[in-house]
PDB file of N, CA and C in Angstrom:
ATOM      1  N   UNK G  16     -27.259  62.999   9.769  1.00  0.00           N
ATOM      2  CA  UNK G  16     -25.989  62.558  10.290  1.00  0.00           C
ATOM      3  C   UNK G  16     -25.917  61.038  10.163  1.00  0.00           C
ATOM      4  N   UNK G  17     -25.067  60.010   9.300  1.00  0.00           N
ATOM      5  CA  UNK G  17     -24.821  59.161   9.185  1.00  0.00           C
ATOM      6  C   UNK G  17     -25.572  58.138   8.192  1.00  0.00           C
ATOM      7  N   UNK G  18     -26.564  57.216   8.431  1.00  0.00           N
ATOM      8  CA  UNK G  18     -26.637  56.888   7.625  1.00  0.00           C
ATOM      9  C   UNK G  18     -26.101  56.158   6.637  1.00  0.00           C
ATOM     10  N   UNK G  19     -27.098  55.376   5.582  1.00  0.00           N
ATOM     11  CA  UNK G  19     -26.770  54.749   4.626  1.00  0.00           C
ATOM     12  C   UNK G  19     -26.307  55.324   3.233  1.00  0.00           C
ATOM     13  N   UNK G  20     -24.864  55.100   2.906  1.00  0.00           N
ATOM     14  CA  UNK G  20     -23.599  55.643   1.719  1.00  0.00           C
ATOM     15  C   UNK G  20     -23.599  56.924   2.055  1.00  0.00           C
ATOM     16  N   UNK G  21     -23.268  57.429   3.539  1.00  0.00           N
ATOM     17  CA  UNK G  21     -22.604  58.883   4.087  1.00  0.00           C
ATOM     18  C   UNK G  21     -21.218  58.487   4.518  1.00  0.00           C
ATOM     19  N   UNK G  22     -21.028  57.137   4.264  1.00  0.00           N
ATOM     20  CA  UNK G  22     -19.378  57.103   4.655  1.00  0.00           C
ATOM     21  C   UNK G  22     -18.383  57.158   3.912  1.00  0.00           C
ATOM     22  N   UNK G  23     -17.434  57.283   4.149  1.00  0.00           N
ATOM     23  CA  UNK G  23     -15.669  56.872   3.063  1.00  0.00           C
ATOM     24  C   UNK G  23     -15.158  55.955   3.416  1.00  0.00           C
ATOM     25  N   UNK G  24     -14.351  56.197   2.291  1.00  0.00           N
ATOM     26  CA  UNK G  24     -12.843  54.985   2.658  1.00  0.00           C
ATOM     27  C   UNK G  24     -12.154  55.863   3.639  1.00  0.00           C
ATOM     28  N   UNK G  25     -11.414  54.938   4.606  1.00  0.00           N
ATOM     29  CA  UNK G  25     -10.406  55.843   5.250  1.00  0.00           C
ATOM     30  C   UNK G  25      -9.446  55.076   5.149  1.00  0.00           C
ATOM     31  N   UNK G  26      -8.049  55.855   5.405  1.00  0.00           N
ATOM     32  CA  UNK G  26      -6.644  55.091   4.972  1.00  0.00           C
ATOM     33  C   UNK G  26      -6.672  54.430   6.592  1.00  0.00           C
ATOM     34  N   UNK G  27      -6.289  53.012   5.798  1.00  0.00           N
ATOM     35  CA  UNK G  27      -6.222  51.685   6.932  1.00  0.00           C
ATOM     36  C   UNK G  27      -7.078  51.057   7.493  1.00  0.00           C
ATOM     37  N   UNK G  28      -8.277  51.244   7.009  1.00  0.00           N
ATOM     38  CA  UNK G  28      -9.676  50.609   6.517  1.00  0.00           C
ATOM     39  C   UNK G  28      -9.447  49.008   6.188  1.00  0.00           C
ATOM     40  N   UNK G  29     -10.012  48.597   5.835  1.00  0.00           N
ATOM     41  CA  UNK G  29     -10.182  47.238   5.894  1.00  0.00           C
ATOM     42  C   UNK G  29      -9.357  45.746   5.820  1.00  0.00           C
ATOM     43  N   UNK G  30      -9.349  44.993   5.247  1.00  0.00           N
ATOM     44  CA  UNK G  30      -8.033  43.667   5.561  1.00  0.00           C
ATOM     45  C   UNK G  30      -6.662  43.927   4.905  1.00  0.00           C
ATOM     46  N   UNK G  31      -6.033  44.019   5.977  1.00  0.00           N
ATOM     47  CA  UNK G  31      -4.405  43.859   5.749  1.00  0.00           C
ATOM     48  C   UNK G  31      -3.397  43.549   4.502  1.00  0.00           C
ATOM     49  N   UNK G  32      -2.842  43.857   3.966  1.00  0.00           N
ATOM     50  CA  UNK G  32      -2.252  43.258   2.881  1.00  0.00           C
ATOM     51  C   UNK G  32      -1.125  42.255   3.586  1.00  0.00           C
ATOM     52  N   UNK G  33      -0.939  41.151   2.878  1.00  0.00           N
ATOM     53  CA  UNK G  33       0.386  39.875   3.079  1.00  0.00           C
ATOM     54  C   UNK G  33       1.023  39.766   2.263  1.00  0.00           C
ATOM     55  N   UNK G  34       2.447  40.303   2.550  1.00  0.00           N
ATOM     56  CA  UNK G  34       3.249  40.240   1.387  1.00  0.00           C
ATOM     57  C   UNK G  34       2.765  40.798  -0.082  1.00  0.00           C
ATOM     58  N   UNK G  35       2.761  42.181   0.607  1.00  0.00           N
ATOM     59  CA  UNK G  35       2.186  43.212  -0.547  1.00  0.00           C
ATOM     60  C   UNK G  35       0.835  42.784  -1.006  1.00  0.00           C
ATOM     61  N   UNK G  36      -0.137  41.832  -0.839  1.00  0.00           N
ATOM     62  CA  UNK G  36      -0.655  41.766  -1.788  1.00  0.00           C
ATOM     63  C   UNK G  36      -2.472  41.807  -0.911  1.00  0.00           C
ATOM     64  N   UNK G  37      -3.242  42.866  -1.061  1.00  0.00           N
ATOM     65  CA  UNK G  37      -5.034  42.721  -1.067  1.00  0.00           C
ATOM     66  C   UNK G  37      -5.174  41.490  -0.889  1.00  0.00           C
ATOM     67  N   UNK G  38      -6.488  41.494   0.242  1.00  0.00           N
ATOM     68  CA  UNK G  38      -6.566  39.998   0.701  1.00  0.00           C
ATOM     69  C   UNK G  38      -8.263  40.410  -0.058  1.00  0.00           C
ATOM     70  N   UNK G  39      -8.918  39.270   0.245  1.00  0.00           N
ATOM     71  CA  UNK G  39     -10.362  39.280  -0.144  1.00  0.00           C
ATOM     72  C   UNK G  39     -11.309  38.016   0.416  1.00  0.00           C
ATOM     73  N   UNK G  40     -12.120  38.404   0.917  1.00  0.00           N
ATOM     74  CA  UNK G  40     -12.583  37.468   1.834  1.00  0.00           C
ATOM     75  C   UNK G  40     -13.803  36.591   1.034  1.00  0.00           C
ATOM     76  N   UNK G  41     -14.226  34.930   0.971  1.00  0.00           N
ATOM     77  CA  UNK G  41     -14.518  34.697   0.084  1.00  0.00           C
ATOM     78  C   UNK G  41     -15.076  33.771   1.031  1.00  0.00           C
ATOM     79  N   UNK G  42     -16.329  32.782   0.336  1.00  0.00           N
ATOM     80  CA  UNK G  42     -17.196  31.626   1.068  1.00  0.00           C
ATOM     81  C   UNK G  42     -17.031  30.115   0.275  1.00  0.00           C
ATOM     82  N   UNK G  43     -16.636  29.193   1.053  1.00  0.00           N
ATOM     83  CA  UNK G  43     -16.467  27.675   0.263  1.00  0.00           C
ATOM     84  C   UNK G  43     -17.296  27.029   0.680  1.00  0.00           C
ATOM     85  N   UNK G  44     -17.858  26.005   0.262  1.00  0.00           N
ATOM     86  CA  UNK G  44     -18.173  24.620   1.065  1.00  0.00           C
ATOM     87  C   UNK G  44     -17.334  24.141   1.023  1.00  0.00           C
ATOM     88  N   UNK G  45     -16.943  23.400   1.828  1.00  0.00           N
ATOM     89  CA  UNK G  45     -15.954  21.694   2.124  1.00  0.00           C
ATOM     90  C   UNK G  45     -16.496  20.822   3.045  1.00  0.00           C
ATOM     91  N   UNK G  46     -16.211  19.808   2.347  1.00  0.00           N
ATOM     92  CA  UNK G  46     -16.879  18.386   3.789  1.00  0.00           C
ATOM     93  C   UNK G  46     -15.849  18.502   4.592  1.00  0.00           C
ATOM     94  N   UNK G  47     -16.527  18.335   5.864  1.00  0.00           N
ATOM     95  CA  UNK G  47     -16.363  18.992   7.251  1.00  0.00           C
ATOM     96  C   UNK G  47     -15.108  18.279   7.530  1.00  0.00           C
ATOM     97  N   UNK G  48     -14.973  16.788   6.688  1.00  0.00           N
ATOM     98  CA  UNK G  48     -13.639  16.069   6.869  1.00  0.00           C
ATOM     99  C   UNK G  48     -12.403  16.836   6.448  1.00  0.00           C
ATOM    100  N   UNK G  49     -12.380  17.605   5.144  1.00  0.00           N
ATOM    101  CA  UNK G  49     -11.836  18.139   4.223  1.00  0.00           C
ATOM    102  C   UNK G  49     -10.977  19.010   5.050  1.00  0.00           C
ATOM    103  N   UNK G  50     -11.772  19.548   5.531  1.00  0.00           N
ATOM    104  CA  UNK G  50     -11.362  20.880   6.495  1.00  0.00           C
ATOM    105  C   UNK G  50     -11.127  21.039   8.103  1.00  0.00           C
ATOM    106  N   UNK G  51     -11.342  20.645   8.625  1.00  0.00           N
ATOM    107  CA  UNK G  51     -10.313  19.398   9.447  1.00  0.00           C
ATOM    108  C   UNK G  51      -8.883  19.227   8.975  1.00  0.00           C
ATOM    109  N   UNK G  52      -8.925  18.327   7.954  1.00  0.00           N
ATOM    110  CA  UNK G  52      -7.748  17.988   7.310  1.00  0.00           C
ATOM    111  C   UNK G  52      -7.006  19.214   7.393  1.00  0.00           C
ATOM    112  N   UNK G  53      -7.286  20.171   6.545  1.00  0.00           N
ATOM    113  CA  UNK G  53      -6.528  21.783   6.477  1.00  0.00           C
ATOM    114  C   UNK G  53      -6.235  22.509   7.678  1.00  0.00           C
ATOM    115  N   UNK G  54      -7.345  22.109   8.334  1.00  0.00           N
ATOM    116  CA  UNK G  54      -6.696  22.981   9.637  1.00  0.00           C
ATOM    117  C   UNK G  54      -5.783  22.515  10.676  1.00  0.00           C
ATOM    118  N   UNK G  55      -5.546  20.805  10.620  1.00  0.00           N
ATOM    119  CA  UNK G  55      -4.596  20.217  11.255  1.00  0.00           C
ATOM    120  C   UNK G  55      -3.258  20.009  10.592  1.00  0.00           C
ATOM    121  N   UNK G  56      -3.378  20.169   9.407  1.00  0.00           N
ATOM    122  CA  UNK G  56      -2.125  20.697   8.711  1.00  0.00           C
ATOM    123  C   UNK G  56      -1.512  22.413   8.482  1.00  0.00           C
ATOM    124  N   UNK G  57      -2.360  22.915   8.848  1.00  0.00           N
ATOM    125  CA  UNK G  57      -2.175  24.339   8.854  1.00  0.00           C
ATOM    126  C   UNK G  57      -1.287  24.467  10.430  1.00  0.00           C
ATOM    127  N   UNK G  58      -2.041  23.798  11.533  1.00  0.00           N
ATOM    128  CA  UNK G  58      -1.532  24.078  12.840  1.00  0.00           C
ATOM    129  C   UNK G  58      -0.137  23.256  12.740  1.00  0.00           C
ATOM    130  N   UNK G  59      -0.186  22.178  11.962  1.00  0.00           N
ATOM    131  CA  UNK G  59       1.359  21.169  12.039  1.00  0.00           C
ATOM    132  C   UNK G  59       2.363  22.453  11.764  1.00  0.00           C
ATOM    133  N   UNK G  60       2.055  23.045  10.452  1.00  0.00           N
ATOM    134  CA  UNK G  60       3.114  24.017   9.905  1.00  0.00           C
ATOM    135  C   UNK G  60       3.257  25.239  10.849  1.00  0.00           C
ATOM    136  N   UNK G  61       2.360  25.731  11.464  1.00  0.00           N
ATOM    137  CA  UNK G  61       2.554  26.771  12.156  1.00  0.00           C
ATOM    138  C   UNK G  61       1.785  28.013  11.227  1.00  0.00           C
ATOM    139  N   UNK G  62       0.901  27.786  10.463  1.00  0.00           N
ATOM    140  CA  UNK G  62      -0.093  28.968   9.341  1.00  0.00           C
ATOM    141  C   UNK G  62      -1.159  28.905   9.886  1.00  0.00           C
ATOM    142  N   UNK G  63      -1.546  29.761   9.096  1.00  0.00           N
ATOM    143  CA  UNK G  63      -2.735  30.151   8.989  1.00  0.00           C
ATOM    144  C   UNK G  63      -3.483  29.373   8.439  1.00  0.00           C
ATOM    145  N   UNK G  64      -4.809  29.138   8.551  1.00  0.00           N
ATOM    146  CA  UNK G  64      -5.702  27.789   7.570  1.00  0.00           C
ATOM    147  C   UNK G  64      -5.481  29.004   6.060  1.00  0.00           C
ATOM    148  N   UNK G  65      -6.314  30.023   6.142  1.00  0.00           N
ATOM    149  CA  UNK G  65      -5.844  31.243   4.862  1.00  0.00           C
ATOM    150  C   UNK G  65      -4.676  30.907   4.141  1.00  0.00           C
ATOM    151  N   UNK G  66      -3.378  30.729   4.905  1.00  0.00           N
ATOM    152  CA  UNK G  66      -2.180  30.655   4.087  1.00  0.00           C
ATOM    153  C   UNK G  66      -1.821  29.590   3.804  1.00  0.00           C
ATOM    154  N   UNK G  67      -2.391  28.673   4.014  1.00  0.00           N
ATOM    155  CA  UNK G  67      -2.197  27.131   3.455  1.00  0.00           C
ATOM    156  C   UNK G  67      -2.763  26.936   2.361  1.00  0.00           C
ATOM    157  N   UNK G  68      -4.552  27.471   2.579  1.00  0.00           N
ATOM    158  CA  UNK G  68      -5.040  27.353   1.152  1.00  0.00           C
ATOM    159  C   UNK G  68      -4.473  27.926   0.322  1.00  0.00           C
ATOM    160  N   UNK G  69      -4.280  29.454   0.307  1.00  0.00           N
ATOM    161  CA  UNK G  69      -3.582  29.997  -0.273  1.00  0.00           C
ATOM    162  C   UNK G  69      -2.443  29.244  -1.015  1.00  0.00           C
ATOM    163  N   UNK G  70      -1.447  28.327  -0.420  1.00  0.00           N
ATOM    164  CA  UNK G  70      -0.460  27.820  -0.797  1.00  0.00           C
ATOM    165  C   UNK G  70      -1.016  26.666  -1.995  1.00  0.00           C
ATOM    166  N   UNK G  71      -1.715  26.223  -0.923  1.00  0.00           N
ATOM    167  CA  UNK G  71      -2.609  25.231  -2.004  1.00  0.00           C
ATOM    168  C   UNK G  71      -3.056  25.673  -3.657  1.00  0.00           C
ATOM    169  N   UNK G  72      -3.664  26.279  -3.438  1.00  0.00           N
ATOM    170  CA  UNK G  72      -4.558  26.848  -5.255  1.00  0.00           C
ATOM    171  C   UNK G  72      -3.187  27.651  -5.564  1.00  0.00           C
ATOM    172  N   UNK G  73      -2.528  28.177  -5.072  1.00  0.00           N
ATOM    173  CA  UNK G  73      -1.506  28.441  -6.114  1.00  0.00           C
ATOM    174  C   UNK G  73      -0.477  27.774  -6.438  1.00  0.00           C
ATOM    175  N   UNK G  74      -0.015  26.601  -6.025  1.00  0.00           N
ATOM    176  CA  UNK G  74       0.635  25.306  -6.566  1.00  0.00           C
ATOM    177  C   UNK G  74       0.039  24.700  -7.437  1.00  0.00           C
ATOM    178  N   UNK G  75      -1.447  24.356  -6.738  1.00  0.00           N
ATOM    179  CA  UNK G  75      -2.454  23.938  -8.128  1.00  0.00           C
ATOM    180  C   UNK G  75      -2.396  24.635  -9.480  1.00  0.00           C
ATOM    181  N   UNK G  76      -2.460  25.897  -9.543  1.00  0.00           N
ATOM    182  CA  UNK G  76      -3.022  26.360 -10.282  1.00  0.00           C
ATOM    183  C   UNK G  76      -1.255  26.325 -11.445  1.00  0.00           C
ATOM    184  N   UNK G  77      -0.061  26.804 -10.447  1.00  0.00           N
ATOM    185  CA  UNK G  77       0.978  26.695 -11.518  1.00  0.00           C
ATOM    186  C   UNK G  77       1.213  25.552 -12.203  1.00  0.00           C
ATOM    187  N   UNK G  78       0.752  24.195 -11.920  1.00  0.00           N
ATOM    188  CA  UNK G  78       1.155  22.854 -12.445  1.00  0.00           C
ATOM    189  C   UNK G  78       0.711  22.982 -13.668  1.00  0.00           C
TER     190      UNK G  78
END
């Protein structure tokens, strides 16, 4: 009974989709200043630190 790979997927299992879209959880470094920075601009806007970066690399990335 239970055990290791005796489980499934079950529907509504793991992170949320935003605006349709699979989230995926991922690891950075940043200097501790850096991030700071993001998270006091995240709270100015009213986001998420997630949806800022988010906003971030994909502005970056369209230029």
């Amino acid at each position: 009974m239970g055990g290791i790979g005796s489980g499934g997927a079950r529907e509504g299992a793991g992170r949320k989709t935003v605006d349709g879209e699979p989230r995926t959880k991922i690891s950075v470094t940043l200097p501790t200043w850096l991030l700071n920075l993001i998270r006091d601009e995240a709270a100015r806007r009213k986001v998420s630190t997630s949806q800022l970066i988010t906003e971030f690399l994909t502005k970056g990335l369209e230029r």
